[in-house]
Coordinates of C-alpha atoms and ligand atoms in Angstrom, one line a residue:
M1 CA 226.1 110.2 110.5
R2 CA 228.8 108.8 112.8
K3 CA 230.5 105.4 112.1
D4 CA 232.2 104.3 114.9
Y5 CA 228.7 102.7 116.5
N6 CA 229.3 98.8 117.6
S7 CA 225.8 98.1 117.0
I8 CA 223.1 98.9 114.8
V9 CA 219.8 97.7 115.5
V10 CA 216.8 97.6 112.2
G11 CA 213.7 98.3 113.5
C12 CA 212.5 100.0 116.4
G13 CA 209.4 98.0 117.5
F14 CA 209.8 95.8 120.9
A15 CA 212.4 93.7 119.2
G16 CA 214.7 96.5 118.5
A17 CA 214.0 98.7 121.4
V18 CA 214.8 96.3 124.1
V19 CA 217.9 94.7 122.7
A20 CA 219.0 98.2 121.7
R21 CA 218.4 99.8 125.4
E22 CA 220.4 95.9 126.9
L23 CA 223.3 96.3 124.4
A24 CA 223.5 100.3 125.4
E25 CA 223.3 99.7 129.2
R26 CA 224.4 96.3 129.9
G27 CA 226.7 96.3 127.3
E28 CA 228.3 99.9 127.2
E29 CA 228.2 99.5 123.2
K30 CA 227.3 102.8 121.2
V31 CA 223.9 101.7 119.7
L32 CA 222.1 102.9 116.2
I33 CA 218.5 102.5 116.0
L34 CA 217.4 102.8 112.1
E35 CA 213.9 102.5 111.8
K36 CA 212.3 102.9 108.5
R37 CA 208.6 104.7 109.8
N38 CA 208.5 108.5 111.0
H39 CA 208.2 107.1 114.9
I40 CA 209.6 104.5 117.3
A41 CA 207.3 101.6 119.5
G42 CA 206.7 99.7 115.9
N43 CA 203.2 97.9 115.6
C44 CA 202.6 99.0 119.1
Y45 CA 202.7 102.8 118.5
D46 CA 199.9 104.6 120.2
V47 CA 199.1 108.3 120.0
C48 CA 196.0 110.6 121.0
D49 CA 193.8 111.6 118.1
K50 CA 191.6 114.7 117.6
D51 CA 189.3 114.2 120.3
G52 CA 192.2 113.5 122.7
V53 CA 191.4 109.4 122.7
L54 CA 194.5 107.4 122.6
I55 CA 194.6 105.3 119.9
H56 CA 196.7 102.2 118.5
K57 CA 197.4 103.1 115.4
Y58 CA 197.9 99.0 114.2
G59 CA 195.8 97.1 116.3
P60 CA 194.7 96.6 119.8
H61 CA 197.5 95.7 122.5
I62 CA 197.0 94.4 125.5
F63 CA 200.1 93.7 127.2
H64 CA 199.5 90.0 129.4
T65 CA 202.2 87.3 130.4
N66 CA 203.5 84.7 133.0
I67 CA 207.0 85.7 132.5
E68 CA 208.0 87.0 135.3
R69 CA 210.8 89.2 134.2
V70 CA 209.5 90.3 131.3
Y71 CA 206.8 92.2 133.1
Q72 CA 210.1 93.2 136.0
Y73 CA 211.9 94.3 132.9
L74 CA 208.8 96.2 131.4
S75 CA 208.3 97.6 134.8
R76 CA 211.4 99.8 134.7
F77 CA 209.8 101.4 132.0
T78 CA 206.5 102.7 132.6
E79 CA 203.3 101.8 135.5
W80 CA 200.6 100.4 134.5
Y81 CA 196.8 100.5 134.3
D82 CA 195.5 97.4 136.1
Y83 CA 193.0 96.5 133.0
S84 CA 191.5 92.9 132.3
H85 CA 191.0 92.4 128.9
E86 CA 187.3 91.0 128.5
V87 CA 186.0 90.5 125.1
V88 CA 182.3 89.4 123.6
A89 CA 181.1 88.0 120.4
N90 CA 178.1 89.8 118.7
V91 CA 175.8 86.5 117.7
N92 CA 172.7 87.7 115.9
G93 CA 172.7 90.6 118.2
Q94 CA 173.3 88.7 121.4
M95 CA 176.8 89.4 123.1
I96 CA 178.5 86.0 124.3
P97 CA 181.9 86.0 126.4
V98 CA 184.6 85.0 124.1
P99 CA 186.9 82.3 124.9
F100 CA 183.9 80.4 124.9
N101 CA 183.2 79.6 128.4
L102 CA 181.3 78.1 131.2
N103 CA 179.4 81.2 131.4
T104 CA 178.6 81.6 127.7
L105 CA 177.4 78.0 128.0
G106 CA 174.8 79.0 130.2
M107 CA 173.4 81.8 128.0
V108 CA 173.0 80.0 124.5
Y109 CA 172.0 76.7 125.9
D110 CA 168.9 76.4 128.5
K111 CA 169.3 75.8 132.2
E112 CA 169.1 71.7 132.4
M113 CA 171.3 71.0 129.1
A114 CA 173.6 73.8 130.3
E115 CA 174.4 71.9 133.3
S116 CA 174.1 68.7 132.1
L117 CA 176.6 70.1 129.4
E118 CA 179.0 71.5 131.8
K119 CA 178.9 68.3 133.7
K120 CA 180.1 66.2 130.7
L121 CA 182.6 68.8 129.6
I122 CA 184.0 68.7 133.3
E123 CA 184.2 65.0 133.2
T124 CA 186.1 64.9 130.1
F125 CA 188.7 67.5 130.2
G126 CA 188.9 68.1 133.8
E127 CA 187.2 71.6 135.6
G128 CA 189.6 74.7 134.0
S129 CA 190.7 73.4 131.1
R130 CA 191.6 75.1 127.8
V131 CA 190.3 73.2 125.0
P132 CA 191.4 73.8 121.6
I133 CA 188.3 74.1 119.3
L134 CA 189.7 71.0 117.0
K135 CA 190.2 69.1 119.7
L136 CA 186.8 69.5 120.8
M137 CA 185.8 68.7 117.3
E138 CA 187.3 65.3 117.8
Q139 CA 185.1 63.8 120.5
E140 CA 182.7 61.4 119.5
D141 CA 180.0 61.9 122.2
E142 CA 177.2 63.1 120.7
D143 CA 176.3 65.9 123.2
L144 CA 180.2 66.9 123.2
K145 CA 180.1 67.1 119.3
A146 CA 177.3 69.1 119.5
V147 CA 178.9 71.9 121.7
A148 CA 181.8 71.8 119.4
E149 CA 179.4 72.2 116.3
Y150 CA 178.5 75.1 118.1
V151 CA 181.1 77.2 119.2
Y152 CA 183.0 75.8 115.1
Q153 CA 179.7 77.8 113.9
H154 CA 178.9 80.6 116.0
I155 CA 182.9 81.4 116.9
F156 CA 185.2 80.5 114.7
L157 CA 183.5 79.6 110.9
R158 CA 183.2 83.1 110.1
Y159 CA 185.7 84.6 111.9
T160 CA 188.6 82.8 111.2
M161 CA 187.2 82.9 106.9
K162 CA 187.5 86.6 107.2
Q163 CA 190.9 86.5 109.1
W164 CA 193.1 84.4 107.2
G165 CA 190.5 83.6 104.0
Q166 CA 190.3 80.0 105.4
K167 CA 188.2 77.6 107.0
P168 CA 189.7 76.9 111.5
E169 CA 191.0 73.6 110.5
E170 CA 192.9 74.8 107.1
I171 CA 194.9 76.8 109.3
S172 CA 197.9 76.0 112.0
P173 CA 195.8 74.6 115.2
E174 CA 198.2 76.9 117.2
V175 CA 196.4 79.7 115.9
T176 CA 192.9 78.9 116.5
G177 CA 194.4 77.2 120.1
R178 CA 194.9 80.6 121.3
V179 CA 191.1 81.4 121.9
P180 CA 190.2 77.6 123.5
V181 CA 187.5 76.6 124.9
L182 CA 187.6 77.5 128.6
L183 CA 186.4 74.8 131.4
S184 CA 185.5 78.0 133.8
R185 CA 183.6 81.0 134.7
D186 CA 186.2 83.1 134.0
N187 CA 185.3 85.7 131.2
R188 CA 189.0 87.1 130.7
Y189 CA 190.2 86.5 127.3
F190 CA 193.8 86.4 128.7
Q191 CA 194.3 84.1 131.8
D192 CA 198.0 85.2 132.4
T193 CA 199.7 86.4 135.9
Y194 CA 200.1 90.1 134.7
Q195 CA 197.9 92.0 132.8
G196 CA 197.6 95.6 131.9
M197 CA 198.4 98.6 130.0
P198 CA 200.9 100.6 130.3
L199 CA 199.7 103.8 132.3
H200 CA 200.6 106.7 129.7
G201 CA 200.8 104.3 126.6
Y202 CA 202.8 101.8 124.4
T203 CA 204.6 105.0 122.8
P204 CA 205.8 106.8 125.8
L205 CA 206.8 103.3 127.4
V206 CA 209.6 102.5 124.3
Q207 CA 210.6 106.4 124.4
E208 CA 211.6 105.7 128.5
M209 CA 213.2 102.6 127.1
L210 CA 215.1 104.6 124.2
S211 CA 216.4 107.7 126.7
H212 CA 220.2 106.2 127.4
P213 CA 223.2 108.2 126.3
N214 CA 224.4 105.2 124.1
I215 CA 221.3 105.1 121.8
D216 CA 220.9 107.2 118.8
I217 CA 217.6 106.8 116.7
V218 CA 217.5 107.6 113.0
L219 CA 214.0 107.7 112.1
G220 CA 212.3 107.6 108.4
A221 CA 215.8 105.4 107.7
D222 CA 215.0 102.2 105.6
A223 CA 217.8 99.9 106.2
K224 CA 218.4 98.9 102.9
D225 CA 219.3 102.4 102.1
Y226 CA 222.4 101.9 104.9
L227 CA 223.5 98.6 105.0
K228 CA 224.7 96.1 102.0
L229 CA 225.7 92.7 103.0
E230 CA 228.6 91.2 100.5
N231 CA 230.7 88.2 100.3
G232 CA 230.1 87.6 104.4
D233 CA 231.2 91.1 104.8
I234 CA 228.3 93.8 106.4
Y235 CA 228.9 97.2 104.9
F236 CA 227.0 100.7 106.4
Q237 CA 227.3 103.5 104.1
E238 CA 229.6 102.0 101.9
E239 CA 232.1 101.6 104.4
L240 CA 233.2 97.9 106.2
F241 CA 231.0 97.5 109.4
K242 CA 232.9 95.1 111.9
G243 CA 229.7 95.4 114.1
K244 CA 226.8 93.5 114.6
V245 CA 223.8 94.3 113.3
I246 CA 220.4 93.1 114.6
Y247 CA 217.7 92.8 112.0
T248 CA 214.1 93.2 113.1
G249 CA 212.6 93.5 109.6
P250 CA 211.1 91.2 106.9
L251 CA 213.8 89.1 106.3
D252 CA 212.5 88.5 102.3
E253 CA 212.5 92.5 102.4
F254 CA 216.0 92.6 103.1
F255 CA 217.3 90.1 100.1
N256 CA 214.6 92.0 97.8
C257 CA 212.0 88.5 97.4
C258 CA 214.8 86.7 95.5
Y259 CA 212.6 83.8 96.1
G260 CA 209.6 85.5 96.3
R261 CA 207.3 87.2 99.1
L262 CA 206.9 85.5 102.0
P263 CA 203.2 85.2 102.6
Y264 CA 201.4 87.6 105.1
R265 CA 197.8 88.7 105.9
S266 CA 197.4 92.2 106.3
L267 CA 194.9 94.6 107.7
R268 CA 192.9 97.6 107.0
F269 CA 191.7 100.1 109.8
E270 CA 188.9 101.9 109.5
F271 CA 188.5 104.8 112.9
E272 CA 185.6 106.6 113.4
H273 CA 185.4 109.6 116.0
L274 CA 181.7 109.2 117.5
P275 CA 180.2 112.2 119.9
V276 CA 179.0 109.7 122.5
D277 CA 180.4 108.8 126.1
S278 CA 180.0 105.1 125.3
Y279 CA 180.0 103.0 121.9
Q280 CA 180.0 99.4 122.9
E281 CA 179.7 97.6 126.0
K282 CA 183.7 96.4 126.2
A283 CA 186.6 97.1 124.4
V284 CA 186.9 94.6 121.9
V285 CA 183.3 93.2 120.0
N286 CA 184.2 90.2 117.8
Y287 CA 181.9 89.9 114.9
T288 CA 181.6 86.0 114.5
V289 CA 178.7 85.3 112.1
S290 CA 178.3 88.7 110.3
E291 CA 179.7 91.7 108.9
D292 CA 183.2 92.1 106.7
Y293 CA 185.0 93.4 109.5
T294 CA 186.4 91.1 112.4
R295 CA 186.2 93.0 115.2
I296 CA 185.2 96.4 116.8
T297 CA 187.2 97.7 119.2
E298 CA 186.9 101.5 121.1
F299 CA 189.8 102.4 123.1
K300 CA 188.5 103.9 126.0
K301 CA 187.4 101.0 127.6
M302 CA 191.0 99.6 127.1
T303 CA 192.9 102.3 128.6
G304 CA 190.6 104.0 131.1
Q305 CA 190.7 107.2 129.8
E306 CA 187.5 109.3 130.7
I307 CA 186.5 111.7 128.2
K308 CA 183.5 113.1 127.7
G309 CA 181.2 113.4 124.5
A310 CA 183.6 111.8 122.3
T311 CA 184.9 107.9 121.7
T312 CA 187.1 106.9 118.7
I313 CA 185.9 102.6 117.8
M314 CA 187.8 101.2 114.8
K315 CA 186.8 98.3 112.6
E316 CA 189.3 95.6 111.2
Y317 CA 189.3 94.2 108.0
P318 CA 191.6 91.7 107.2
I319 CA 192.9 91.8 103.7
P320 CA 195.5 89.7 100.9
Y321 CA 199.2 90.9 101.5
T322 CA 200.6 91.9 98.1
D323 CA 203.5 94.4 98.3
S324 CA 205.2 95.8 101.5
E325 CA 205.1 99.5 100.1
K326 CA 201.3 98.6 99.7
E327 CA 200.0 97.0 102.8
I328 CA 201.8 96.2 106.4
P329 CA 202.6 92.2 106.9
Y330 CA 200.7 91.8 110.2
Y331 CA 200.3 88.2 110.6
A332 CA 202.8 85.5 109.2
I333 CA 201.1 82.8 107.7
I334 CA 202.2 79.7 109.6
N335 CA 202.5 76.5 107.4
D336 CA 205.0 73.9 105.4
E337 CA 205.2 75.2 102.4
N338 CA 206.2 79.4 103.9
L339 CA 208.9 78.1 106.5
K340 CA 210.6 76.2 103.9
L341 CA 210.8 79.8 101.7
Y342 CA 211.6 81.3 105.1
Q343 CA 214.2 78.4 105.3
R344 CA 215.9 79.5 102.1
Y345 CA 216.6 83.2 103.4
L346 CA 217.5 81.9 106.8
E347 CA 220.4 79.8 104.3
L348 CA 221.5 83.5 102.9
V349 CA 222.1 84.9 106.5
K350 CA 224.5 81.9 107.4
E351 CA 227.2 83.8 105.1
Y352 CA 227.0 86.8 107.6
P353 CA 227.3 85.7 111.4
G354 CA 227.5 89.6 112.5
F355 CA 223.9 89.7 111.1
I356 CA 221.3 89.0 113.7
L357 CA 217.9 88.4 113.5
A358 CA 215.3 88.8 115.7
G359 CA 211.3 89.8 115.7
R360 CA 207.8 88.9 114.6
L361 CA 209.0 89.5 111.2
A362 CA 212.6 88.4 111.0
D363 CA 211.7 85.7 112.6
Y364 CA 208.6 84.8 110.8
K365 CA 206.4 84.0 113.8
Y366 CA 203.2 84.5 115.5
Y367 CA 204.8 86.4 118.4
N368 CA 202.9 88.1 121.4
I369 CA 204.6 91.6 122.8
D370 CA 205.8 89.3 126.1
A371 CA 207.4 86.5 123.9
I372 CA 209.4 88.9 121.6
V373 CA 210.9 90.8 124.9
D374 CA 211.8 87.9 126.1
R375 CA 212.9 86.9 123.0
A376 CA 215.3 90.2 122.4
L377 CA 216.1 89.8 126.4
T378 CA 217.8 86.2 126.0
L379 CA 219.6 87.5 122.6
A380 CA 221.4 90.4 124.1
D381 CA 222.4 87.9 127.3
K382 CA 223.7 85.8 124.7
L383 CA 225.4 88.8 122.7
I384 CA 226.9 90.6 126.0
L385 CA 228.3 87.3 127.1
D386 CA 229.7 86.3 123.6
K387 CA 231.9 89.9 123.6
Ligands
FAD1 P1 207.6 95.4 115.0 O1 206.3 95.9 116.1 O2 206.6 95.0 113.4 O3 208.4 96.1 114.6 C1 209.5 96.0 113.7 C2 209.9 97.5 112.8 O4 210.6 97.3 112.2 C3 208.8 98.6 112.4 O5 208.9 99.5 113.2 C4 209.0 98.4 111.0 O6 208.6 99.9 110.9 C5 210.5 98.4 111.2 N1 211.4 97.8 110.1 C6 210.6 97.0 109.0 N2 211.9 97.4 107.9 C7 212.7 98.0 108.3 C8 213.7 98.5 107.4 N3 213.7 97.7 106.4 N4 214.5 99.5 107.7 C9 214.0 100.0 109.0 N5 213.4 99.7 109.7 C10 212.4 99.0 109.4 N6 200.5 91.2 121.2 C11 200.0 91.1 122.6 O7 200.8 90.9 123.1 N7 199.1 91.5 122.7 C12 197.9 92.1 121.6 O8 197.3 92.4 122.5 C13 198.3 92.4 120.0 N8 197.8 92.5 119.4 C14 198.0 92.4 118.3 C15 197.1 92.8 117.1 C16 197.8 92.9 115.6 C17 196.2 93.5 114.6 C18 198.7 92.4 115.5 C19 199.1 92.4 114.3 C20 199.8 92.3 116.7 C21 199.2 92.1 117.8 N9 200.4 91.7 118.9 C22 199.9 91.8 120.4 C23 201.5 91.4 118.6 C24 202.8 92.7 118.8 O9 202.3 93.1 117.4 C25 203.9 92.2 118.6 O10 204.5 91.4 119.4 C26 204.8 93.1 118.5 O11 204.5 93.7 118.4 C27 206.5 92.8 117.7 O12 207.4 93.8 117.9 P2 208.6 93.4 116.5 O13 209.8 94.9 116.9 O14 208.7 92.2 116.3 O15 208.1 93.8 115.4
UDP2 N1 188.9 83.7 116.2 C1 188.0 83.3 116.0 N2 186.8 83.7 116.5 C2 187.2 84.6 117.7 C3 188.2 84.8 118.0 C4 189.1 84.1 117.3 O1 187.6 82.4 115.3 O2 186.1 85.4 118.0 C5 190.2 82.7 115.7 C6 190.9 83.4 114.5 O3 191.6 82.2 113.6 C7 191.9 84.2 115.0 C8 192.5 82.9 116.1 O4 191.4 82.8 116.7 O5 192.8 84.3 114.0 C9 193.6 83.8 117.3 O6 192.6 84.8 117.8 P1 193.9 85.8 118.7 O7 192.2 87.0 119.1 O8 194.8 85.6 119.2 O9 194.2 86.9 117.2 P2 194.8 88.2 117.5 O10 194.5 89.0 118.6 O11 196.2 87.5 117.2 O12 194.3 89.0 116.0

């Protein structure tokens, strides 16, 4: 392998791909990407299955953002399929819109009651507001308490127990706050200005981003076999490396989990290939009061692919994370204790200014795609400016 790279990027998800492209193009650097898996695009990887259905191997990914520069940046590498994501919850067979909104209210209460509750909700919080379930539960008013209790019991409790193994009030409020009660009739899951799917998929988008003469990629390459940190210096294939390493993998792993494993929640995906045109009414149906899986995704409904007589669905089962060889670390479990452990690993990195962290794993954060693209662009700006 060549040794004259200016920068080495570990991981080829959105974090790694954006930084690599920017350093290669704007920074005019020779960049090497090391990716452990045998494909690019990280957890956003998509691929056609045996029936030609474009599936997301690591969970359904819908792009949405209010960040203009992120949308403009990604639009350099893809056109978009105009898709607004809608989700329904299967509550004892009744399909109701999630986030819980004024349409949902009208479906679960009789007309008179729904109208009076709507009036009270709007008087209290304002039309169009987004009210986190935990905030709604703090209300003194008996009617508002009753709505909160309904939403808590029918949308949040069981789903959150499955997803996290904990009750909504036991996890970081930011997590349930992602799906607030919405005081409008907008049935979309996201209210962002820009939303959609890359027209040909995420993998072609990332492929396009990486197609630059200054970028080399090695797949099936675990960074730990190539890079070593020792006494303030970075070594690449046993030789002193003076460039930068941008590391987007799990921080604990790089240090052999010397302080213990950073806690994550993992997932098991079950794919089913069905000989029908359509399986369910929306791309995603959440199972909020029953089943062991949290949701079923039907991919064709998200991508707009037209395939007759075949569809692919995926059931999502949350599972504990015990070991990176056995499970994939999907969701950082954000709490004070875990953040303290993360801080201890950060202390180890301080000695190596050329070893730079970015990404949902390296930052131990719950990032959406747009947030990680924004983070990677900002980091690249700084690295190029500092040269
Ligand atoms: P990743 O995509 O995880 O990339 C990290 C890469 O590093 C991986 O390819 C990994 O193999 C590689 N790596 C790790 N260790 C090493 C090593 N030692 N050596 C070499 N390579 C290594 N966001 C949205 O905006 N919309 C959604 O609908 C959405 N849905 C989601 C659904 C699920 C189930 C999950 C878990 C997340 C979802 N997200 C969604 C978030 C989105 O997946 C992330 O924001 C995004 O993938 C983060 O990119 P990343 O590059 O930081 O991490
Ligand atoms: N949630 C829930 N019921 C739902 C949807 C979401 O209880 O029908 C809670 C659950 O705790 C979940 C969190 O809200 O982890 C955030 O949901 P989101 O859809 O943003 O999760 P992601 O898409 O990241 O898996």
